[in-house]
Coordinates of C-alpha atoms and ligand atoms in Angstrom, one line a residue:
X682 CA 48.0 -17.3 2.0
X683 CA 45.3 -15.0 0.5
X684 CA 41.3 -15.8 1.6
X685 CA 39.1 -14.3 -0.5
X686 CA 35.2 -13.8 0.6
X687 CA 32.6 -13.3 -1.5
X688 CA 32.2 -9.1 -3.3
X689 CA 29.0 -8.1 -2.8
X690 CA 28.3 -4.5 -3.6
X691 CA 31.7 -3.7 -3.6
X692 CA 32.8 -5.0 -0.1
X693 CA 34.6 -8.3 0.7
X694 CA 31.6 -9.8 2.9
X695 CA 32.0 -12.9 4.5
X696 CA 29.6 -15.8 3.6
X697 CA 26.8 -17.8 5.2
X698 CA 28.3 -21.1 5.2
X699 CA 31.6 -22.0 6.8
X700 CA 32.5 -23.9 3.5
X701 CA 36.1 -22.9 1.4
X702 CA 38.1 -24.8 -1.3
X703 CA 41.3 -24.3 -2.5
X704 CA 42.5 -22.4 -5.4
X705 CA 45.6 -25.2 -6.4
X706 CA 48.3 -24.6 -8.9
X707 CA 48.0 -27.5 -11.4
X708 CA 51.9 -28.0 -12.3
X709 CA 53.2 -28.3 -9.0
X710 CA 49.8 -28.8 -6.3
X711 CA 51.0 -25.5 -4.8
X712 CA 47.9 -23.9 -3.0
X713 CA 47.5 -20.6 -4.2
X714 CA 44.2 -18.8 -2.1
X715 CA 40.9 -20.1 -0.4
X716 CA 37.8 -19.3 -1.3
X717 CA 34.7 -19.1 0.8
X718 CA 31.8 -21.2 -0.9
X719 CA 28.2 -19.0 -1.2
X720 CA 25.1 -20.2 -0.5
X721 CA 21.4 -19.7 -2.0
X722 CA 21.3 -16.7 0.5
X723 CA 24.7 -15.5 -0.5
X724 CA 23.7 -15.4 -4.4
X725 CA 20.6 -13.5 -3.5
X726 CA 22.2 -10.9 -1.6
X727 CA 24.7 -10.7 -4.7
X728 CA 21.1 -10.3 -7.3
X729 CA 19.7 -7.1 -4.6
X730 CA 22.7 -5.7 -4.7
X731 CA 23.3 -5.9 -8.5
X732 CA 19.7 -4.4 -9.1
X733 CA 20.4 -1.3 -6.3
X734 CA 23.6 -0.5 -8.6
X735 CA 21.3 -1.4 -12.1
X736 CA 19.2 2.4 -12.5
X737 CA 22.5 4.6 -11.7
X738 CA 24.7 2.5 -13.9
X739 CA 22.2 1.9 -16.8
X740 CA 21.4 5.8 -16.6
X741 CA 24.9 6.8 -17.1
X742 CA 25.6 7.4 -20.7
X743 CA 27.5 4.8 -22.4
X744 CA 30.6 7.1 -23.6
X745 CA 30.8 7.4 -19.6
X746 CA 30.5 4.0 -18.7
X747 CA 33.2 3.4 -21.4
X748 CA 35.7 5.3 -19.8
X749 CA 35.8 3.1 -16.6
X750 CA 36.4 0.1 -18.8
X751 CA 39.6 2.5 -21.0
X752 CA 40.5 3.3 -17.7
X753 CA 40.4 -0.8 -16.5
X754 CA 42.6 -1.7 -20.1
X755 CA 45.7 0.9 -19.1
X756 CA 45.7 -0.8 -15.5
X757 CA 45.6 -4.4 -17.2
X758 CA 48.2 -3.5 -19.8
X759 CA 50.4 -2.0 -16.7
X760 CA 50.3 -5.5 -14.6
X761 CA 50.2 -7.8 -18.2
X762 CA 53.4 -9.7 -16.7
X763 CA 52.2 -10.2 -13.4
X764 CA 49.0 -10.8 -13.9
X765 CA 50.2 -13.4 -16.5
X766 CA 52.6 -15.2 -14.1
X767 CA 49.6 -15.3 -12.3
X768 CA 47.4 -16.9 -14.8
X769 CA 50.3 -19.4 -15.6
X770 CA 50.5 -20.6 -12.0
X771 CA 46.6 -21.0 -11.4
X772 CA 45.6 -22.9 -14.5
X773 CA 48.9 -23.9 -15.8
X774 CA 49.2 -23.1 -19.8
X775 CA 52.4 -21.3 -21.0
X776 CA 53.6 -18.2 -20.3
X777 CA 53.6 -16.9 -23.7
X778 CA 49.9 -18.3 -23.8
X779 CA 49.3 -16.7 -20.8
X780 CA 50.0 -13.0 -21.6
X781 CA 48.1 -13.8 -24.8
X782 CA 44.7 -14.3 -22.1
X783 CA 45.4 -11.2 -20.5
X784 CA 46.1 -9.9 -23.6
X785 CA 42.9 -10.8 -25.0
X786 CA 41.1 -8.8 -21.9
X787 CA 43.0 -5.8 -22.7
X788 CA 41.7 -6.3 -26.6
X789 CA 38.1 -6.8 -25.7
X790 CA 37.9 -4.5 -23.0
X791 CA 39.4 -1.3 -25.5
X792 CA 36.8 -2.7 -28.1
X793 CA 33.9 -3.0 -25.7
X794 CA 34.7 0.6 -24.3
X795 CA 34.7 1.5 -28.2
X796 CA 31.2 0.3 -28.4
X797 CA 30.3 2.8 -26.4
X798 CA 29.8 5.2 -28.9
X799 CA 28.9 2.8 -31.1
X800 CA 25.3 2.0 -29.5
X801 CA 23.9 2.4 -32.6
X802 CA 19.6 1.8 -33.7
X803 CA 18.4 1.7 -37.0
X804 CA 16.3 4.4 -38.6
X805 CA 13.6 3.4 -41.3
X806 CA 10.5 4.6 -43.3
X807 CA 7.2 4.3 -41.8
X808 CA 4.5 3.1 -44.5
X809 CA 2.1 5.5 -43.2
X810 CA 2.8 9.5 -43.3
X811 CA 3.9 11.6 -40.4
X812 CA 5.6 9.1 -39.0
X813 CA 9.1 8.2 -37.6
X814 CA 10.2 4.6 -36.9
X815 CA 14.3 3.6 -34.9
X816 CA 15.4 1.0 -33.1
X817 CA 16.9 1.7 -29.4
X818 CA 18.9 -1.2 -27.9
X819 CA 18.3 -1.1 -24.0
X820 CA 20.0 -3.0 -21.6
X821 CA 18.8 -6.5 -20.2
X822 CA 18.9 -5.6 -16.3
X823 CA 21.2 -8.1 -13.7
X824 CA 23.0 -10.8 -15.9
X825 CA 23.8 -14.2 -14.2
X826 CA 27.5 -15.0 -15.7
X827 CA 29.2 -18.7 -15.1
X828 CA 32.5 -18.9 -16.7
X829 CA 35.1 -22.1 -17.3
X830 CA 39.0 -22.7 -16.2
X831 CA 40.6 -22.9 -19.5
X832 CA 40.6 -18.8 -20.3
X833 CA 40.5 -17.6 -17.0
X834 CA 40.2 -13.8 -17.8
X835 CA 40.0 -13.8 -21.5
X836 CA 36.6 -15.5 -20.9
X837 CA 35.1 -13.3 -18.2
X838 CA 36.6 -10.2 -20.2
X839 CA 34.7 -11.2 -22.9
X840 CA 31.2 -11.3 -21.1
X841 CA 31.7 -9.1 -18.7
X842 CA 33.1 -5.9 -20.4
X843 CA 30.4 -5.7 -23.3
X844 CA 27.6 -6.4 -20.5
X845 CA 29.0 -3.2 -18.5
X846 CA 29.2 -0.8 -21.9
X847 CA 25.7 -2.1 -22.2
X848 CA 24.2 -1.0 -18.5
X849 CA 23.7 -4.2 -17.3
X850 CA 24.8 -5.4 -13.8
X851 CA 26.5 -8.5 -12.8
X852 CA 26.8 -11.2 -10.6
X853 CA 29.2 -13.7 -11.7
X854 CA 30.7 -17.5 -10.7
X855 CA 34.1 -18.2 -11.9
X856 CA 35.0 -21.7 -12.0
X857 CA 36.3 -23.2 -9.0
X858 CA 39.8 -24.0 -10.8
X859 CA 40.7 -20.7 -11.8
X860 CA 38.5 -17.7 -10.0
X861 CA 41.6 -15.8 -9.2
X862 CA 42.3 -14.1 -12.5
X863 CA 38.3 -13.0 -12.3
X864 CA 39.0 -11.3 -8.9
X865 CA 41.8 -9.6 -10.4
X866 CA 39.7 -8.2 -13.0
X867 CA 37.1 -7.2 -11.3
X868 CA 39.8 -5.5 -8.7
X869 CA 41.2 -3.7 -11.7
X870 CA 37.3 -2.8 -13.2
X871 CA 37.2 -1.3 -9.1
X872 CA 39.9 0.5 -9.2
X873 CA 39.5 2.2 -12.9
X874 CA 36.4 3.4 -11.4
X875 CA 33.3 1.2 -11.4
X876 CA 30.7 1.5 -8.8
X877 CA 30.2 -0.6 -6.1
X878 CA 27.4 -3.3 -6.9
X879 CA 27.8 -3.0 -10.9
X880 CA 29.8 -6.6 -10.3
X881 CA 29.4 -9.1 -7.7
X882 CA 31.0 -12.4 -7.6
X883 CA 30.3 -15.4 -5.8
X884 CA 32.3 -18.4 -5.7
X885 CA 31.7 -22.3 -5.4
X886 CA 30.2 -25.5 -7.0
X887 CA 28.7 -25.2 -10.0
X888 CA 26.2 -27.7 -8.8
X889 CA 25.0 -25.4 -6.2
X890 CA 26.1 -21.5 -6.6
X891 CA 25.9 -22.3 -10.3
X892 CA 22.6 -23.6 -10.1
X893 CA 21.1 -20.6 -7.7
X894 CA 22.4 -18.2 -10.0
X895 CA 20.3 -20.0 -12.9
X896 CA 17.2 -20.3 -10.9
X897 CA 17.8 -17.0 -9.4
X898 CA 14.2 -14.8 -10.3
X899 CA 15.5 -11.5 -10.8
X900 CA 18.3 -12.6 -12.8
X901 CA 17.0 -11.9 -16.2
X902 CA 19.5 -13.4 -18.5
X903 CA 22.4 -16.3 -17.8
X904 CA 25.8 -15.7 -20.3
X905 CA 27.4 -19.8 -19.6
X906 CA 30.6 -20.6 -21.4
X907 CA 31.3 -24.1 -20.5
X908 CA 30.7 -27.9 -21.6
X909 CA 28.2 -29.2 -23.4
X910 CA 26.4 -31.1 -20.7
X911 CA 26.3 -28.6 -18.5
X912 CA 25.0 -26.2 -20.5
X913 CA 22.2 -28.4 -22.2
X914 CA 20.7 -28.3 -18.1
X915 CA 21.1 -24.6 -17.7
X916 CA 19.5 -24.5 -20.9
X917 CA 16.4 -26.5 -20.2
X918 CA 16.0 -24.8 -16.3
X919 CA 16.1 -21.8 -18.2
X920 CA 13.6 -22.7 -20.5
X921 CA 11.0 -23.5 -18.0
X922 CA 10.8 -19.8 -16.9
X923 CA 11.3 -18.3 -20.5
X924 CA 14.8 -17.0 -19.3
X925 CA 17.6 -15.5 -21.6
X926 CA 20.5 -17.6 -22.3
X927 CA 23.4 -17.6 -24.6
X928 CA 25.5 -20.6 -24.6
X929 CA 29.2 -20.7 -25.7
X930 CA 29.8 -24.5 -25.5
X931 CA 32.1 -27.4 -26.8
X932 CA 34.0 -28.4 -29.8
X933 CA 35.4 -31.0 -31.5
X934 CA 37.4 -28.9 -33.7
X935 CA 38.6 -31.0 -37.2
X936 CA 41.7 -30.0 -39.2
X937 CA 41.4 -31.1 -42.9
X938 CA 44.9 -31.6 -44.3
X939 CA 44.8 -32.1 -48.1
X940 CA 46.9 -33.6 -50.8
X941 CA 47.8 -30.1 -52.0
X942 CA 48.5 -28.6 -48.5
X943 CA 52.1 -27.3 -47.4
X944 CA 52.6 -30.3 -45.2
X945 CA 55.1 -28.5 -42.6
X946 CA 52.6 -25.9 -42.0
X947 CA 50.0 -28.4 -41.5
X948 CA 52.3 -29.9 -38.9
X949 CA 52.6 -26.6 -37.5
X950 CA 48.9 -25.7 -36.8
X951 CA 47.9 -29.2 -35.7
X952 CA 50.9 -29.3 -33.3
X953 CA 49.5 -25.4 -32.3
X954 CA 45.9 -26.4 -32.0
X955 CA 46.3 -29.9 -30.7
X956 CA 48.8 -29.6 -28.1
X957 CA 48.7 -25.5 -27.1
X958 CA 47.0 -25.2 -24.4
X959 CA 47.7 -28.8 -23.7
X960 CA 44.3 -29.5 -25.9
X961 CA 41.9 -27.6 -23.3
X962 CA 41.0 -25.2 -25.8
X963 CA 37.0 -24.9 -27.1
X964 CA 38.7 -24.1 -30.6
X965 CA 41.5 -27.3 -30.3
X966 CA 42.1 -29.5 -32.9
X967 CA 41.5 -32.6 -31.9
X968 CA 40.4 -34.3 -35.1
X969 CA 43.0 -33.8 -38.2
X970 CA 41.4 -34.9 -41.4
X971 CA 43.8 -36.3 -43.8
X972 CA 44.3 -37.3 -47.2
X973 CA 45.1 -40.5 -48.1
X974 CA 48.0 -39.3 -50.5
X975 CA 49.8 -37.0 -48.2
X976 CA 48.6 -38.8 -45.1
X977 CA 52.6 -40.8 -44.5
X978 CA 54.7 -37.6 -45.2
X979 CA 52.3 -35.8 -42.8
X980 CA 52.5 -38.3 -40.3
X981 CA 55.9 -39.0 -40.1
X982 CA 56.2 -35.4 -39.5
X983 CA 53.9 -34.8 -37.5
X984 CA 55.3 -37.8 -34.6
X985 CA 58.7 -36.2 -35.2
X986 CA 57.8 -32.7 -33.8
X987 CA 55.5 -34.1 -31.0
X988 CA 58.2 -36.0 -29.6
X989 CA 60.1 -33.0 -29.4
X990 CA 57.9 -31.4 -27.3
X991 CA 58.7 -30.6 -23.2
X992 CA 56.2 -31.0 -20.8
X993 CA 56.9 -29.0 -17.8
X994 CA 55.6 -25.8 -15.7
X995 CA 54.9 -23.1 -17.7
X996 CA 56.7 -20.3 -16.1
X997 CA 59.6 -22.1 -17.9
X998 CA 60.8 -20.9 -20.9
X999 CA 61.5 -24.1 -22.6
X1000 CA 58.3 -25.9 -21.8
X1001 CA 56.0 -26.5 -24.6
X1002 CA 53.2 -28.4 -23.2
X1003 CA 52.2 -27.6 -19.5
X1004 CA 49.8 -29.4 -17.3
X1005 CA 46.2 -30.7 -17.7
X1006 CA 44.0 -28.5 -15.0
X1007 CA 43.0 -30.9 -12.4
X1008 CA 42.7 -34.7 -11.3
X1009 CA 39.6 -35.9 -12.7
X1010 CA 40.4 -34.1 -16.2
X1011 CA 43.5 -36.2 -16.0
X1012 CA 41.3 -39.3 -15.5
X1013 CA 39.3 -38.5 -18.0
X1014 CA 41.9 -38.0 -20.8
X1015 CA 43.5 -41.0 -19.6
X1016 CA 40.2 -42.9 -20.0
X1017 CA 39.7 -41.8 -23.2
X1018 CA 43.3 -43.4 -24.6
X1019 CA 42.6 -46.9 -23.2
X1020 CA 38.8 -46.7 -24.7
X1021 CA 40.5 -45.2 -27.9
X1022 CA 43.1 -48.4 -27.8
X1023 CA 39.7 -50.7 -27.0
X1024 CA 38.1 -49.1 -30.4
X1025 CA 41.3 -50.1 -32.3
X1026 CA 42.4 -47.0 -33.1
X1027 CA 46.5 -47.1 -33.1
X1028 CA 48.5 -45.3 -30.6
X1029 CA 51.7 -43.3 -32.4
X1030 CA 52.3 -41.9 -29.5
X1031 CA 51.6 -40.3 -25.8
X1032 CA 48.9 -42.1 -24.0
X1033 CA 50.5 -41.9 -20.5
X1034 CA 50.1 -39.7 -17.5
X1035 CA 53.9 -38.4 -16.7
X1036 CA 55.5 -36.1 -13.4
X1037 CA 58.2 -34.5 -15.7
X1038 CA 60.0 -33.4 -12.2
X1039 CA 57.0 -32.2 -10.6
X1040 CA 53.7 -33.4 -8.8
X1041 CA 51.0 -32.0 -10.8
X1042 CA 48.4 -33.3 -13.4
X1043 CA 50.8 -34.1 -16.8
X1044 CA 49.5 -36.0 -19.8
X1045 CA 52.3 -36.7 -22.7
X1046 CA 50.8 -35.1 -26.1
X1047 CA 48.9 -38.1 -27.5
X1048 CA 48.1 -39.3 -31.5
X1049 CA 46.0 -41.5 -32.7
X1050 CA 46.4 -42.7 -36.0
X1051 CA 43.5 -45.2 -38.2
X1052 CA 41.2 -43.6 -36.4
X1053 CA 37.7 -44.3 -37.8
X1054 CA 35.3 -41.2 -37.6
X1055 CA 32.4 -42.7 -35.6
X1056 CA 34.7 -43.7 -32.7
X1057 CA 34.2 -42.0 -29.8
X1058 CA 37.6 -40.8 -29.8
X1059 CA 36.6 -39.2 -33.1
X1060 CA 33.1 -38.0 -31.9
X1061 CA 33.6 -36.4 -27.7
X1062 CA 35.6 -33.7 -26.5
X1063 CA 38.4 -35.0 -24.7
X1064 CA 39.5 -31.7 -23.6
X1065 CA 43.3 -32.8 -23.1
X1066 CA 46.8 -33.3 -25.3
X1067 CA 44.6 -36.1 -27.5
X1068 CA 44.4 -36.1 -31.3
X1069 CA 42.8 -38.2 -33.7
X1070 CA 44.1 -38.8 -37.4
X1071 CA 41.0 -40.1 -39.4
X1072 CA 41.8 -40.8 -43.6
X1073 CA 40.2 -39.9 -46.1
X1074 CA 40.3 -39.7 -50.3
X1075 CA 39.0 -36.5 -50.9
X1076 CA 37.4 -33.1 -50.5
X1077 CA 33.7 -34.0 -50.0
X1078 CA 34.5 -37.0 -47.6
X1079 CA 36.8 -34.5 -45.5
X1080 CA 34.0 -32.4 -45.4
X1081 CA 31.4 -35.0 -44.7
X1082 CA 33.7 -36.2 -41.8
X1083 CA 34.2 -32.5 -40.6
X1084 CA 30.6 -32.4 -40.4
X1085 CA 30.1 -36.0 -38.4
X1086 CA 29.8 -34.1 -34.9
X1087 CA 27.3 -33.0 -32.6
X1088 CA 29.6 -29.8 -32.1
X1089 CA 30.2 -27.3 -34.8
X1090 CA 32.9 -24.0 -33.4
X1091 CA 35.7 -24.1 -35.2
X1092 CA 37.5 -25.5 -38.3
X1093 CA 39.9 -25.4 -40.6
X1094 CA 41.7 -27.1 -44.0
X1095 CA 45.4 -26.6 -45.4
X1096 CA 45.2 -26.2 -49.1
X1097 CA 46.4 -24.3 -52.2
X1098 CA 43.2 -25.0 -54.2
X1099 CA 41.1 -22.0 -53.8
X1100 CA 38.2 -23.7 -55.2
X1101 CA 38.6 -26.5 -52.4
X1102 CA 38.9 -23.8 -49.4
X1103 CA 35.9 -21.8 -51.0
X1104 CA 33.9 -25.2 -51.0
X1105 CA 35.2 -25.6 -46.8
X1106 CA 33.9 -22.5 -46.3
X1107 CA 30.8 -23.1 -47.6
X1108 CA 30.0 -26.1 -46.7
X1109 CA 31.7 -27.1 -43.1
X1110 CA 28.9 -26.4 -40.4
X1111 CA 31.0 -24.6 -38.3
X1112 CA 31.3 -20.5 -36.7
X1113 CA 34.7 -20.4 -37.5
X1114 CA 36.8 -21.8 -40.7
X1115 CA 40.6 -21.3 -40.8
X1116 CA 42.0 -21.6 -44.5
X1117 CA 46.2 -22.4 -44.0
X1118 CA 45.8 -21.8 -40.6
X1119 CA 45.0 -23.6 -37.3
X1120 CA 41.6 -24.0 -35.5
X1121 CA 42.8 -21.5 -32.6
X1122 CA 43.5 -17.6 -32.1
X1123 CA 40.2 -15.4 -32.6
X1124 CA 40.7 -12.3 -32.9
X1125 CA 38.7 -9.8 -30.8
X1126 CA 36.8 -7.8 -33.3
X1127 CA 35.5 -10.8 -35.2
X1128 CA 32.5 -12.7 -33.7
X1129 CA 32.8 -15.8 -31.8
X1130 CA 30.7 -18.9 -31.3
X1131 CA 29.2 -21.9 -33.3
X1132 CA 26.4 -23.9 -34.7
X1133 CA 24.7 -27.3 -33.5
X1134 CA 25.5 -28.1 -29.8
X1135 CA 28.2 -25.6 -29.6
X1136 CA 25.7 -22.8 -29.2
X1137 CA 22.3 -21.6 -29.1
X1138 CA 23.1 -18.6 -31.9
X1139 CA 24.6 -16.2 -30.0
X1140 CA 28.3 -15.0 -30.6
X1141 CA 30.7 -13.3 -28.5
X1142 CA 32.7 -10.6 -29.3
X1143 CA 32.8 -8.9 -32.9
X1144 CA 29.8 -6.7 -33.6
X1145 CA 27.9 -8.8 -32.3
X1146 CA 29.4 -8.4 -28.3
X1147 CA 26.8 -5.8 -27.4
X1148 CA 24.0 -8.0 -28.7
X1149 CA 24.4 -10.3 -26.5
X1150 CA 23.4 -7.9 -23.3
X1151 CA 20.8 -5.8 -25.3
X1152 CA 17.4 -6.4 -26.1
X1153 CA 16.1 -4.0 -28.5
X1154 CA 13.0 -1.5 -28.8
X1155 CA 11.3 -0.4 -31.8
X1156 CA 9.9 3.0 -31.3
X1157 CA 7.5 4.5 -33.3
X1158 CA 7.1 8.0 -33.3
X1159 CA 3.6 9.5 -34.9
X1160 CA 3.4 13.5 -35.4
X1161 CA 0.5 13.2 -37.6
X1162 CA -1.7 14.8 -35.1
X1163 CA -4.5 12.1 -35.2
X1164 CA -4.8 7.6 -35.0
X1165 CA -3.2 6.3 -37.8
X1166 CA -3.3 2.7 -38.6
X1167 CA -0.3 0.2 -39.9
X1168 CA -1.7 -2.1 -42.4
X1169 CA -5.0 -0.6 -42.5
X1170 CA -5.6 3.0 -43.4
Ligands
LIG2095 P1 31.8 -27.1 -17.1 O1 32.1 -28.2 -16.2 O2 30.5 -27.1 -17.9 O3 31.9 -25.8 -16.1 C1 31.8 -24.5 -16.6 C2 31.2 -23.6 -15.5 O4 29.9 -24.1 -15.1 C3 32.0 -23.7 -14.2 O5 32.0 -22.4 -13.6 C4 31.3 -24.7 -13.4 O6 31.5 -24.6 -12.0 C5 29.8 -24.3 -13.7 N1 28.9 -25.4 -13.5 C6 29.1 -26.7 -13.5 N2 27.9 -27.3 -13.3 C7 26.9 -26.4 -13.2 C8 25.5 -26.4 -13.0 N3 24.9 -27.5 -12.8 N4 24.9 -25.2 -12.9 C9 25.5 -24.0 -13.1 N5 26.9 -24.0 -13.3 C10 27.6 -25.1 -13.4 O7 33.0 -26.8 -18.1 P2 34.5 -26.7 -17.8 O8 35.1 -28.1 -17.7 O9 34.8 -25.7 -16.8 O10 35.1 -26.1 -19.2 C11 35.4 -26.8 -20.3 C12 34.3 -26.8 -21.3 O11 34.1 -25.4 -21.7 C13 34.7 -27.5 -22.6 O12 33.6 -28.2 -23.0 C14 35.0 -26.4 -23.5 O13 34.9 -26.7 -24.9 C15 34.0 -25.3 -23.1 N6 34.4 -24.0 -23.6 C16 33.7 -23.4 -24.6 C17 34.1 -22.2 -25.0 C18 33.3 -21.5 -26.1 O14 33.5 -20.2 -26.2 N7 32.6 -22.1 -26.9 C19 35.2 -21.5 -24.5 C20 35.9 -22.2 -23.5 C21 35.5 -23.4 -23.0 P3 32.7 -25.4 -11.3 O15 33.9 -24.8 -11.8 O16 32.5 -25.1 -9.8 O17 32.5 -26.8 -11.6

């Protein structure tokens, strides 16, 4: 059984309190490591050494820094199968899915290490003579990173590697579900190279190593990928001391099906977004929009190919759906289907916890059907094999009902009418629109996030990744030889 302690400045060191949880494997209640719990003092000694590492790592040129994280995406390609197997046993989706996450942290570390000759300013005119004006982007300093369960390296990849590129240092809390698949990267980031103290990871309750990092002093910015609620407090602690903070949050994701759509390939992505993953996806669908005229063919269809679907452990091949990630999420989803039934929405199918041959935490994929859109089935994130069919009689009222949600990440409508899927695009509040395709599967190089209570502007990845971790400078540069005055001489 492996223990892991906490990495501060590049050394395993043992913490200050005698606590430890278990890391648990969520098909079969397998324990998988231990993890000592950090205190206040423990995430303090993690900040001192991230800011001894910060002026050597921040001075080496980027190209350099870059080569540590090309380095880190040949190790991760190597161990893709193992390192999936292991994903698949700690938080429990697919394999396939699986070697997709790892896959992911291969794709965003290679286009983070690319952005390491792609640092670039912007030059401009000066409106006075005999003088030059650029933008540097310099990075932010030590970077408090708190990352969820349901990506479990894609997820820290994506923070972490464009922060490094950058210059910044890291100290980092991986949930408590899933931190192995963070250790492993960061292992992997070691061994391509990196220098002790550039990461630094500390593991335990969100409630208390979570909340030193935030109120941490010398932590100058907090990167939180999580749920709404918790990142509304982070947001208003950090706001009381002016502190950087880029939220990636929730998501109530709709589907709009229309009359016109290819019906089987609507089936297809709402079966893909609603039950991959087994729903915990930020991006799932879990509201699919349909129209009135197509809504009997769709549904029909769609309750055919859910039923077909095997629950199971997924390092099985022929498993579909795997488990839900822990107890109290299977509570919760449960909850949600009886208040869902109390609303009078109708249950097609699912609704029931299940052991498919095995001890862990199994939900059967779940539709509701008649479901009206200001039910609360229809308005919170579930976060579990749940989805809501909600009619409607056209375009504008799918769009209106798209819109009816505190959440705004992804989104998406099947359609042939390129005037309707021009009009989604405009008009759905969201940071991502699919058109003929499902709510999931961003692609690296494209940037990620959303509007309303998904986010707080930011996005991750894309061109935008660097962003994130920079703060920029405008320099002027005067070689006129005496004082020269903007907006007055
Ligand atoms: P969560 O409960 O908010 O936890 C996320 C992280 O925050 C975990 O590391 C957690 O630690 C920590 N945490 C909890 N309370 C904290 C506090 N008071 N102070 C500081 N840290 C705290 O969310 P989750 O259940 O892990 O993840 C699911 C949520 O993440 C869903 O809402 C999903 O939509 C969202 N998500 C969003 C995106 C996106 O990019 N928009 C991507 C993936 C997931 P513990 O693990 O120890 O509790």
């Amino acid at each position: 059984m492996l223990e892991y302690k906490l990495l501060i400045n590049g050394t395993w060191a043992d913490s200050s309190t005698n606590d430890t949880f278990d890391d648990i494997n969520p098909a079969t209640l397998e324990k998988l490591a231990t993890l000592q719990v950090a205190s206040s003092d423990d995430v303090d000694r993690a900040v001192k050494s991230a800011w001894d590492a910060f002026t050597t790592w921040s001075e080496t040129p980027p190209p350099k820094r870059a080569q540590v994280l090309f380095k880190a995406a040949r190790i991760l390609e190597e161990r893709k199968e193992e390192l999936a197997t292991l994903l698949t046993q700690e938080m429990g989706k697919v394999i396939s899915e699986a070697r997709g996450d790892i896959q992911e942290a291969i794709d965003i570390t290679l286009y983070a290490a690319g952005e390491g000759r792609r640092m670039f300013g912007e030059t401009t005119t000066s409106e006075l003579k005999n003088k030059f004006c650029m933008t540097i982007l310099r990075p932010i300093g030590v970077i408090g990173m708190i990352t969820p369960w349901n990506f479990p390296m894609a997820i820290p990849a994506w923070k972490v590697m464009p922060a490094l590129v950058a210059g910044n240092t890291v100290v980092m809390k991986p949930a408590s579900d899933t931190p192995l698949l963070t250790i492993k990267m960061v292992e992997v980031l070691m061994e391509a190279g990196l220098p002790p103290g550039v990461i630094n990871l500390v593991f335990g309750p969100g409630g208390t190593v979570g909340s030193a990092i935030v109120h941490h002093p010398d932590i100058r910015a907090i990167s939180f990928t999580g749920s709404l609620e918790t990142g509304k407090w982070i947001m208003s602690e950090c706001g009381k001391v002016m502190k950087r903070v880029s939220m990636e949050l929730g998501g109530k994701n709709p589907i709009i099906v229309m009359d016109d759509a290819d019906i089987d390939s609507a089936v297809d992505g709402v079966i893909w977004g609603a039950f991959g993953t087994t729903g915990q996806r930020c991006t799932a669908a879990s509201r699919v929009i349909v129209h009135e005229k197509v809504k009997a063919a769709f549904t029909d269809k769609l309750l055919a190919r859910t039923r077909t679907l095997k629950l199971g452990d997924g390092l099985l091949p022929e498993t579909d759906v795997g488990p839900v990630i822990n107890l109290s999420q299977l509570d919760k989803i449960e909850k949600y289907t009886r208040i869902g039934q109390d609303e009078g929405a109708v249950l097609l199918t699912g609704g029931n916890v299940v052991k498919p041959g095995l001890a862990g935490y199994f939900f059967e994929p779940t539709i509701f059907t008649d479901v009206d859109q200001d039910m609360r089935i229809a308005q919170e994130e579930i976060f579990g094999p749940v989805v809501a069919l909600i009619t409607v009689s056209g375009l504008e009222e799918a769009i209106e009902v798209a819109n009816n949600t505190v959440y705004g990440l992804s989104s998406s409508i099947y359609t042939k009418d390129i005037t309707s899927a021009f009009r989604a695009i405009e008009k759905i509040d969201a940071g991502i629109t699919y058109i003929n395709s499902s709510t999931i599967g961003a692609e690296v190089h494209l940037p990620f996030g959303g509007v309303k209570g998904t986010g707080n502007g930011f996005r991750e990845a894309g061109t935008d990744a660097v962003k994130e971790f920079t703060e920029v400078k405008a320099v002027y540069f005067d070689y006129s030889g005496k004082l020269q005055k903007a907006q007055i001489d």
